[in-house]
PDB file of C-alpha atoms and ligand atoms in Angstrom:
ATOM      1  CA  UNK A   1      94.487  82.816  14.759  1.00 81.00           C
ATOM      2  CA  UNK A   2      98.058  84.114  14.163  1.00 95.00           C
ATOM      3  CA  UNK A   3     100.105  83.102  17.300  1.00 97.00           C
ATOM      4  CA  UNK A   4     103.088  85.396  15.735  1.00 98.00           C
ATOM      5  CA  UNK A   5     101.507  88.100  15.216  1.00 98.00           C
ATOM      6  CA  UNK A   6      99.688  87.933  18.621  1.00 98.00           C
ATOM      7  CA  UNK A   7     102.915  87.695  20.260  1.00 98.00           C
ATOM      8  CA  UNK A   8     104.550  90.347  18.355  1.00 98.00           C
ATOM      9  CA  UNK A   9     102.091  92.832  19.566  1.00 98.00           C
ATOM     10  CA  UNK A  10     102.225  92.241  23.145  1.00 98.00           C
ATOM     11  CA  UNK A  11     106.031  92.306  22.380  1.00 98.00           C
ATOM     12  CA  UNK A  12     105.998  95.800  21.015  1.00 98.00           C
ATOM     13  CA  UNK A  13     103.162  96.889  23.166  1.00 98.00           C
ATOM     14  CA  UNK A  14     105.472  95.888  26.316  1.00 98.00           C
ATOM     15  CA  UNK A  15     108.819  97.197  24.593  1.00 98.00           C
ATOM     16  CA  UNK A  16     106.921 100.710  24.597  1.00 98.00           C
ATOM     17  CA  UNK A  17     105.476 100.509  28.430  1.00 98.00           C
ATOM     18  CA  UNK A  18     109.180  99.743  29.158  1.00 98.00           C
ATOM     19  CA  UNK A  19     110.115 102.688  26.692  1.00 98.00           C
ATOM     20  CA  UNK A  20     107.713 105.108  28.942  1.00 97.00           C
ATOM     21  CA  UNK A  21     108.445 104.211  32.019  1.00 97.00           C
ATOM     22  CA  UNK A  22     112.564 104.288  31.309  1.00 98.00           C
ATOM     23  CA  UNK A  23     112.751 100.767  31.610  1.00 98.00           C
ATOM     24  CA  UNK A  24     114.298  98.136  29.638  1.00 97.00           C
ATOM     25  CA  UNK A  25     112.571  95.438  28.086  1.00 97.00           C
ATOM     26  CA  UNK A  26     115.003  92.523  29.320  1.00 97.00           C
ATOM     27  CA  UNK A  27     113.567  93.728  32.570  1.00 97.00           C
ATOM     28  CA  UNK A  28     109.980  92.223  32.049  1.00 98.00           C
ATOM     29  CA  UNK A  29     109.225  88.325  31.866  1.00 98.00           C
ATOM     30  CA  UNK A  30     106.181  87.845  29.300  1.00 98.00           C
ATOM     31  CA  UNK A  31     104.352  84.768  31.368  1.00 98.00           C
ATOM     32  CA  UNK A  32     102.175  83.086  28.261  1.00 98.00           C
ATOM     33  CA  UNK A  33      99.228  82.197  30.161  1.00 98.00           C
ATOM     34  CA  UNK A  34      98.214  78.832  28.442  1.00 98.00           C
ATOM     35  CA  UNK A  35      95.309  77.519  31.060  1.00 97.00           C
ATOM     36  CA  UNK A  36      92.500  75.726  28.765  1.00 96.00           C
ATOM     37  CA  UNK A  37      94.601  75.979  25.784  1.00 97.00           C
ATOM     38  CA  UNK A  38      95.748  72.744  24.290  1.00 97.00           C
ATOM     39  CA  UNK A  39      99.570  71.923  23.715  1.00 97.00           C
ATOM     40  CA  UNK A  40      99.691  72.663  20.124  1.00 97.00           C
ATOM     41  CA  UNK A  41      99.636  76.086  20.986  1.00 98.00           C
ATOM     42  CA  UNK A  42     102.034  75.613  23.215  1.00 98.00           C
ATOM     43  CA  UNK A  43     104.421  74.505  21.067  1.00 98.00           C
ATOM     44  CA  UNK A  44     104.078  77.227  18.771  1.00 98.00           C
ATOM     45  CA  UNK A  45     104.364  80.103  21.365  1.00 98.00           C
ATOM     46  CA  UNK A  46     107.814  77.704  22.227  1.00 98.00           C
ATOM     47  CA  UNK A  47     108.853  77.551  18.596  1.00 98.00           C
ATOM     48  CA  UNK A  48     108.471  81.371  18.408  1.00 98.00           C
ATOM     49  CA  UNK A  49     111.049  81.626  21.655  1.00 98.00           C
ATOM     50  CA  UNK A  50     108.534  81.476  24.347  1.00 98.00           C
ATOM     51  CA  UNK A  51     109.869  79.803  27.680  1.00 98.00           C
ATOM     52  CA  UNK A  52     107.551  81.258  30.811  1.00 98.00           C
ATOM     53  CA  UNK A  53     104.012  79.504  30.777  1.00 98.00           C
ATOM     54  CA  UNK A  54     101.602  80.434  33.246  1.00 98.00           C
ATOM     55  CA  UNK A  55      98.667  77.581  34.598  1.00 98.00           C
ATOM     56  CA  UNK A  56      96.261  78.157  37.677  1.00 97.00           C
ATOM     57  CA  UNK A  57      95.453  74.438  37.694  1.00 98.00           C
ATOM     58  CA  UNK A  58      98.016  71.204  39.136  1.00 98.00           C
ATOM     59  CA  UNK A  59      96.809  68.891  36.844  1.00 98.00           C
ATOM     60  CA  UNK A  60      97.118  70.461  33.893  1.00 98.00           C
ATOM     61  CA  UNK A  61     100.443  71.975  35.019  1.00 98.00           C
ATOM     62  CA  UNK A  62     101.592  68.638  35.471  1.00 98.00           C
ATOM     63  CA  UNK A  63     100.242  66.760  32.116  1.00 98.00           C
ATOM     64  CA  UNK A  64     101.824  69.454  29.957  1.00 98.00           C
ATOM     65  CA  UNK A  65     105.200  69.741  32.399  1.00 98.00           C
ATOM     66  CA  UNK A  66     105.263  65.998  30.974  1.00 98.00           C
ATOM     67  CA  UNK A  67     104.342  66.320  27.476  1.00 97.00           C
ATOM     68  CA  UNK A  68     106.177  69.485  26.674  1.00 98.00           C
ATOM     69  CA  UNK A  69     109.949  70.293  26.436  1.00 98.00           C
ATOM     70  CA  UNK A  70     112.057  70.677  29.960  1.00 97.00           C
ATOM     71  CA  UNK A  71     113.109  74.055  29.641  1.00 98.00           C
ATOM     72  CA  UNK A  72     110.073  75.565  29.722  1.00 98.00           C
ATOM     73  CA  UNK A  73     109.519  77.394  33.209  1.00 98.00           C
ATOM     74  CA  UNK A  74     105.625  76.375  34.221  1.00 98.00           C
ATOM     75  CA  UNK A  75     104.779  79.168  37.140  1.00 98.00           C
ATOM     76  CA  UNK A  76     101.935  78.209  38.808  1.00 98.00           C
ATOM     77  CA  UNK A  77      99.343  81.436  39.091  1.00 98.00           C
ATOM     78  CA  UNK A  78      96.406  80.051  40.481  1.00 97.00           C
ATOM     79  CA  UNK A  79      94.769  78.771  43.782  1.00 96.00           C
ATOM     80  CA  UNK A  80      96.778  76.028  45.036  1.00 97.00           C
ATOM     81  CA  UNK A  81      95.055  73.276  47.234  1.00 97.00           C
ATOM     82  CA  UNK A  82      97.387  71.437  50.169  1.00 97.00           C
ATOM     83  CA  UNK A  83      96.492  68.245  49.313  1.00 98.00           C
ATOM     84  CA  UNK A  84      97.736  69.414  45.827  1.00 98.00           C
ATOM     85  CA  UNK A  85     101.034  70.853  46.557  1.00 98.00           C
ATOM     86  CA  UNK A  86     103.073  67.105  46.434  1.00 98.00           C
ATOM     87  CA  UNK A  87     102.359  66.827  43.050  1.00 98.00           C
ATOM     88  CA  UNK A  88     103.539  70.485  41.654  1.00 98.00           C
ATOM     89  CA  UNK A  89     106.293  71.435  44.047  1.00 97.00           C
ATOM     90  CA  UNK A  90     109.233  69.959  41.826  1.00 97.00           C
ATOM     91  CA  UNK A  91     107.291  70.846  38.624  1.00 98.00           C
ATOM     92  CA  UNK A  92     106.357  74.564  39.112  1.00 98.00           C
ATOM     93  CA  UNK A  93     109.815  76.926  38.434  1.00 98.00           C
ATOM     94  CA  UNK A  94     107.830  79.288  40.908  1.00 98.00           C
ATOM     95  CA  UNK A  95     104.632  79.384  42.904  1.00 98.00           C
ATOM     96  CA  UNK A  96     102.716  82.589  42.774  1.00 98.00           C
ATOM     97  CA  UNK A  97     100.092  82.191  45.024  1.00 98.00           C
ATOM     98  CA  UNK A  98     101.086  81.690  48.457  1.00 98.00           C
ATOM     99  CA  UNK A  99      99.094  83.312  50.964  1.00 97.00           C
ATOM    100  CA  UNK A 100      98.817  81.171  54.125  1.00 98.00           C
ATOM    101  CA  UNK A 101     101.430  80.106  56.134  1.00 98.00           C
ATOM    102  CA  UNK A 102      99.663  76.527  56.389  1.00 98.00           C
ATOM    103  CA  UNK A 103      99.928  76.422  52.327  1.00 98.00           C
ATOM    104  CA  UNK A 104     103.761  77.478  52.632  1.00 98.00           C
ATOM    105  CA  UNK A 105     104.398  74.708  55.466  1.00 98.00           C
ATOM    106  CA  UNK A 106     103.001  72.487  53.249  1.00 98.00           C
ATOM    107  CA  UNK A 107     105.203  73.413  50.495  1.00 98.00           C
ATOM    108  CA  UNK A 108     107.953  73.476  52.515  1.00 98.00           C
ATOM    109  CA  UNK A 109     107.880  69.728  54.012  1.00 98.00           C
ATOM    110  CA  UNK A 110     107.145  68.623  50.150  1.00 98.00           C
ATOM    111  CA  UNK A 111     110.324  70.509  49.144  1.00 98.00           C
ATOM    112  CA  UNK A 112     112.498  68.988  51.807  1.00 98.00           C
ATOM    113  CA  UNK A 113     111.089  65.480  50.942  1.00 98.00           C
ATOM    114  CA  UNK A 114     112.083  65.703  47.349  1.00 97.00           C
ATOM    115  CA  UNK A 115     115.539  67.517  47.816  1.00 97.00           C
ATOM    116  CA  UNK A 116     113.971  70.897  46.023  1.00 97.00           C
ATOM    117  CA  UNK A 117     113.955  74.648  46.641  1.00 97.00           C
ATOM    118  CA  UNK A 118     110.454  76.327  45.663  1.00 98.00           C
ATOM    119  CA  UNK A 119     110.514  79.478  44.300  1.00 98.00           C
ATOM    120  CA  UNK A 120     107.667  81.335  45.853  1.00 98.00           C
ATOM    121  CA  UNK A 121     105.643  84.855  45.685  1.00 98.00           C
ATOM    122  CA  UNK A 122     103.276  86.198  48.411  1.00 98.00           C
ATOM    123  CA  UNK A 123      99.802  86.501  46.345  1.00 98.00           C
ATOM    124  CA  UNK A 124      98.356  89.928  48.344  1.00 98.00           C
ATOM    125  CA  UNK A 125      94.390  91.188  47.966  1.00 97.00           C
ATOM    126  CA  UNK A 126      95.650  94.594  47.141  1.00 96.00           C
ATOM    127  CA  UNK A 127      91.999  95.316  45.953  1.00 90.00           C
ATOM    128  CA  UNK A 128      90.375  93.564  48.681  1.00 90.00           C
ATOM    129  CA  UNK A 129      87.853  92.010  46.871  1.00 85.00           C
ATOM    130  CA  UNK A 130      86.300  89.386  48.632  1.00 83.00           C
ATOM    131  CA  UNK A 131      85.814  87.128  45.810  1.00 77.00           C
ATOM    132  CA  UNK A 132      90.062  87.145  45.678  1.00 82.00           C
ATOM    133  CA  UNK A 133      92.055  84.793  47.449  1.00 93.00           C
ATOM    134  CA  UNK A 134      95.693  86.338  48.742  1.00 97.00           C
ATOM    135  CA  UNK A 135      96.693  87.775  51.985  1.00 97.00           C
ATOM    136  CA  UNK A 136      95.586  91.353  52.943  1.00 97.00           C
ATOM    137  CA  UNK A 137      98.525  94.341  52.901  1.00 97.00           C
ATOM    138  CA  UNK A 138      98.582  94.582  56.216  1.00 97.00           C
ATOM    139  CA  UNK A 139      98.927  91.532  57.200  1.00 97.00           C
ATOM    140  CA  UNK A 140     101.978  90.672  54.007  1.00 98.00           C
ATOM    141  CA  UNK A 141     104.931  91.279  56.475  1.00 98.00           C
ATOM    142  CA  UNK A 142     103.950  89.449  59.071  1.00 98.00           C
ATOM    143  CA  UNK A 143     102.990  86.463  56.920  1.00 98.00           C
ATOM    144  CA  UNK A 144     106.579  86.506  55.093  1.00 98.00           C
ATOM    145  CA  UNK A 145     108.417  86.647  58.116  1.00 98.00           C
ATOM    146  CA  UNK A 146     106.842  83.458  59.185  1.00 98.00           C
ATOM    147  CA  UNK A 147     107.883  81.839  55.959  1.00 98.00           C
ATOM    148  CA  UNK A 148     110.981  83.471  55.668  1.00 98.00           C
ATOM    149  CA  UNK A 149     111.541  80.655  58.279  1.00 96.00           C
ATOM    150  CA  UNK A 150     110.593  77.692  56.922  1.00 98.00           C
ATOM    151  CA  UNK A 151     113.504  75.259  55.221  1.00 98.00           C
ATOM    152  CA  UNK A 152     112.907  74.598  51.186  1.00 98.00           C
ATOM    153  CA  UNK A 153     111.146  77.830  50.763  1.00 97.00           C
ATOM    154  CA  UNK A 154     112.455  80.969  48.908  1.00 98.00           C
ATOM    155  CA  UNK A 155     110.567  83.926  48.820  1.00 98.00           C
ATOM    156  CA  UNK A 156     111.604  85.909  45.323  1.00 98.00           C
ATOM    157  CA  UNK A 157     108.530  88.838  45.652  1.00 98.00           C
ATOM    158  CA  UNK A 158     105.147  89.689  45.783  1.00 98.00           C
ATOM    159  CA  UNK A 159     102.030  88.821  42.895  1.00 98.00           C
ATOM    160  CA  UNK A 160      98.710  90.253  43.119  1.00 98.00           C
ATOM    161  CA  UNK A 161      95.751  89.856  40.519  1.00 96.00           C
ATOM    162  CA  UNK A 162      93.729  93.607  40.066  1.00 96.00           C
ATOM    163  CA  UNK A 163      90.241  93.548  39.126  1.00 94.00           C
ATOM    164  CA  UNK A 164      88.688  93.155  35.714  1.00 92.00           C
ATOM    165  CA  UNK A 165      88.638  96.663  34.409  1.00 93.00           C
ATOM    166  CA  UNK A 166      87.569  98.090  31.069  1.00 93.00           C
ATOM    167  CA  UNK A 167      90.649 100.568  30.845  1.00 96.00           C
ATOM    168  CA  UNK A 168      93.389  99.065  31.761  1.00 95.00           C
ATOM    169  CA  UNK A 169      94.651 102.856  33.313  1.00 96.00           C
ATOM    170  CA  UNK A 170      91.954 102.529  36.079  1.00 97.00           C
ATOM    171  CA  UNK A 171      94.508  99.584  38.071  1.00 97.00           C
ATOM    172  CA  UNK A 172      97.209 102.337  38.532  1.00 98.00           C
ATOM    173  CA  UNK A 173      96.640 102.596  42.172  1.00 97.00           C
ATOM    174  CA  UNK A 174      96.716  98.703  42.510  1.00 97.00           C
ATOM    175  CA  UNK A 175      99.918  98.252  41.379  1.00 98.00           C
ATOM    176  CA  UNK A 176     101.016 101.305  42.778  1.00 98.00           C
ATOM    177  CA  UNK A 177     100.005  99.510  46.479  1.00 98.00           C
ATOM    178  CA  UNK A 178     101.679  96.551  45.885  1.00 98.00           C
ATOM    179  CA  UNK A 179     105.231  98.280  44.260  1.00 98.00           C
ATOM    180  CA  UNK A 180     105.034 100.238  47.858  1.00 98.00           C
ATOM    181  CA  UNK A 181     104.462  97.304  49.535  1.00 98.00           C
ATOM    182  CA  UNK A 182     106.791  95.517  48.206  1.00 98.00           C
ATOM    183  CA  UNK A 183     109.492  98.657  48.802  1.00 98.00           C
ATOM    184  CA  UNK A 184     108.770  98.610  52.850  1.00 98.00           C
ATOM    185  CA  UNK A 185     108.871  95.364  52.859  1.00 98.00           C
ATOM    186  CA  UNK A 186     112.587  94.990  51.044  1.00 98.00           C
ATOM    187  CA  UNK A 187     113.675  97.970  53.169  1.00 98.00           C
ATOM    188  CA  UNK A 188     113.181  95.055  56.858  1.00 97.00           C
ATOM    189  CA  UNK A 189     115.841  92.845  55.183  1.00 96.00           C
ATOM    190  CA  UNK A 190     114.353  89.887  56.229  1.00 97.00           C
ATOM    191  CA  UNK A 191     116.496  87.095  56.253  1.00 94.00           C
ATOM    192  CA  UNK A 192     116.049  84.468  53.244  1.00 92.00           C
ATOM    193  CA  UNK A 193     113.354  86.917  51.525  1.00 97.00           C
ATOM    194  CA  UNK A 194     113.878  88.571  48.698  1.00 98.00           C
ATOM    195  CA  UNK A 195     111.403  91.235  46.794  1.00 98.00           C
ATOM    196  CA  UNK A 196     112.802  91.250  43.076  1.00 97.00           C
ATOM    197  CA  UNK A 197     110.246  90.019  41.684  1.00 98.00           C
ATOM    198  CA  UNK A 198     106.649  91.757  41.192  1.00 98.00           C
ATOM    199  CA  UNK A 199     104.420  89.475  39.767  1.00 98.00           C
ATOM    200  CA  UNK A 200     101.228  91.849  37.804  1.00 98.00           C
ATOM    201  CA  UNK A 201      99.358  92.805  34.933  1.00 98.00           C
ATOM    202  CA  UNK A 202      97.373  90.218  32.516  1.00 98.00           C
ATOM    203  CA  UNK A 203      96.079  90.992  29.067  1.00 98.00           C
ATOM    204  CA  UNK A 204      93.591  94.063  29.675  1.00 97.00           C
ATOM    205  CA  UNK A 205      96.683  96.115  31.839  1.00 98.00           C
ATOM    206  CA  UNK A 206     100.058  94.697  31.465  1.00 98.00           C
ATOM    207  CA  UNK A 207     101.442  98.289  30.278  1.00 98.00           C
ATOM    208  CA  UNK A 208      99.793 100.311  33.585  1.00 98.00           C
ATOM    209  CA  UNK A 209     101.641  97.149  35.556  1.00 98.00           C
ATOM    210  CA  UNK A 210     105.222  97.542  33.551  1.00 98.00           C
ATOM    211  CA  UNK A 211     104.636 101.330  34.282  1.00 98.00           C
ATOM    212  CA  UNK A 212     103.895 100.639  38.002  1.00 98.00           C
ATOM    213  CA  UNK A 213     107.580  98.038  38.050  1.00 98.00           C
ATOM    214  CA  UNK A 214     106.000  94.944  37.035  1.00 98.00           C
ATOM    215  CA  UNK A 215     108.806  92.297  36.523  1.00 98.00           C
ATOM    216  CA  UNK A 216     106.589  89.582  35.462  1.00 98.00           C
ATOM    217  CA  UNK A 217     103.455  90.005  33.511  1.00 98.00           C
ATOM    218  CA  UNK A 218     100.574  87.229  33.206  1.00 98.00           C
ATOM    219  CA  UNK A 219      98.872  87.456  29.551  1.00 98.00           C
ATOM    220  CA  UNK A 220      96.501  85.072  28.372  1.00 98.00           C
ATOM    221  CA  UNK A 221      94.019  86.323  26.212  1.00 97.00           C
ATOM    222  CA  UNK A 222      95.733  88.782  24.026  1.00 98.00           C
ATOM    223  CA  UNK A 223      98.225  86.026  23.430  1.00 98.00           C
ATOM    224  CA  UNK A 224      95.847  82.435  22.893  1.00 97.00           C
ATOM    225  CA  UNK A 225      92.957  84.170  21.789  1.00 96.00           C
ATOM    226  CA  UNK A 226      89.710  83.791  24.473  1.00 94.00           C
ATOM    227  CA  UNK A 227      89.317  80.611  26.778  1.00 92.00           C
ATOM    228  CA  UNK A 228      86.559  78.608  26.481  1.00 84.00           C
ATOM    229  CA  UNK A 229      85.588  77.146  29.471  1.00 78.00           C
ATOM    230  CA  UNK A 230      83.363  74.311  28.297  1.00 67.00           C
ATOM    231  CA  UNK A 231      80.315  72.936  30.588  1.00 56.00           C
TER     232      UNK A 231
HETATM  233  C1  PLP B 301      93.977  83.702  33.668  1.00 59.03           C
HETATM  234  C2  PLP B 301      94.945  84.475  34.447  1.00 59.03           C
HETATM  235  C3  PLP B 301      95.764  85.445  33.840  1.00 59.03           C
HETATM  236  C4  PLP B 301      95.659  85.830  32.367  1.00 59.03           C
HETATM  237  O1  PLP B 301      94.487  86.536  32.126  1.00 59.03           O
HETATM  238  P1  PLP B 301      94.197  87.225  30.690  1.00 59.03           P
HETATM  239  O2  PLP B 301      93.224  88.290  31.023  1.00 59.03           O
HETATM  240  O3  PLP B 301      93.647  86.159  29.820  1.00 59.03           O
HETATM  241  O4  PLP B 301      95.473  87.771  30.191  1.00 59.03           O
HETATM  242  C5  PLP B 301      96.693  86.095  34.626  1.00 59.03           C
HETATM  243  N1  PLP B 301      96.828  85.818  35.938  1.00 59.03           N
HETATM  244  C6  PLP B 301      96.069  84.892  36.564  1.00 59.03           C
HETATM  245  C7  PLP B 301      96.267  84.642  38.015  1.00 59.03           C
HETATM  246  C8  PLP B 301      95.110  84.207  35.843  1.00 59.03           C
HETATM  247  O5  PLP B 301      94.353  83.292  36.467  1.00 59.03           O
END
């Protein structure tokens, strides 16, 4: 598989959903989504100027936050654990999926122990699919005023993961939802929050997601090639 060429295509294919939307392209943070993939291929995507790396699992975060260079930014994307959040909270660059305020107090207390900040997003169930963790819409403001609270915390936005659709088009309204949301919620000035960030879009609708204001998008696939999960 040709890593270059790979990332040269989402490149361009993000350069023109930035094009079409009247965007620019410095505006959008390609997150390489390396989760199963081995460090190798890592290095490569790192060679070729990648610095964002995307992993849903602590463990791995953490072996390849020590085997890889320091200035890569690891954001954590997936499903974080309490009894998991000592050992990532002054390895992650940002945390995007927080959606319980028992989560972010754990966070929090593990950031003031070790002197840190955490940079954190609100993961929302925009599609409110049952199978998907994240807090529901309604229920976003209340949770980040809570957190807003806490010391060590720093809310940068809002990161939602849309349903696996054949045409990447039919998530429009999904990230439409969470852009909104994230508009009323910016519009309360809450103290200590901040909603610059919009964390959406992976491999199959990246380009609906820049076209909806997408600041970060999470690609895997089109990038590594498909995961193989093993047994
Ligand atoms: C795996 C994953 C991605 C990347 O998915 P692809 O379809 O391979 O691009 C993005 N976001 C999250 C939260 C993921 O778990």
């Amino acid at each position: 598989m040709d890593l270059r060429q790979n990332l040269e295509a989402v490149k361009q294919k993000i350069k023109n959903a930035c094009e079409g939307a009247k965007r620019e392209p410095s505006e959008v943070t390609l997150i390489a989504v390396s989760k199963t993939k081995p460090a190798e291929m890592i290095e490569e995507f790192y060679a070729l100027g990648v610095r964002d790396f995307g992993e849903n699992k602590v463990q791995e975060l953490v072996d390849k936050y020590e085997r890889l260079p320091k200035d890569i930014r690891w954001h954590l994307i997936g499903h974080l654990q309490t009894n998991k959040v000592k050992y990532v909270v002054d390895k992650a660059y940002m945390i995007h999926s927080v959606d319980s305020l028992r989560l972010a107090r754990e966070i929090s207390k593990e950031a003031v122990k070790k002197g840190v900040c955490v940079k954190i997003l609100i993961e929302v169930n925009v599609a409110g699919e049952e199978s998907k963790f994240g807090v529901k819409p309604s229920e976003t403001e209340k949770l980040i005023r809570q957190i807003a609270a806490l010391p060590g915390i720093s809310i940068c936005g809002l990161m939602t993961v849309a349903p696996y659709v054949a045409d990447g088009e039919e998530n429009s309204t999904i990230f439409c939802s969470l852009r909104e949301l994230s508009i009323d919620i910016n519009a309360k000035n809450i103290d200590n929050v901040s909603m610059g960030i919009l964390s959406m879009g992976m491999s199959g609708d990246y380009e609906t997601a820049i076209r909806w204001g997408a600041v970060y998008v999470r690609v895997g696939t089109a990038l590594f090639g498909e995961r193989d999960y093993g047994i």
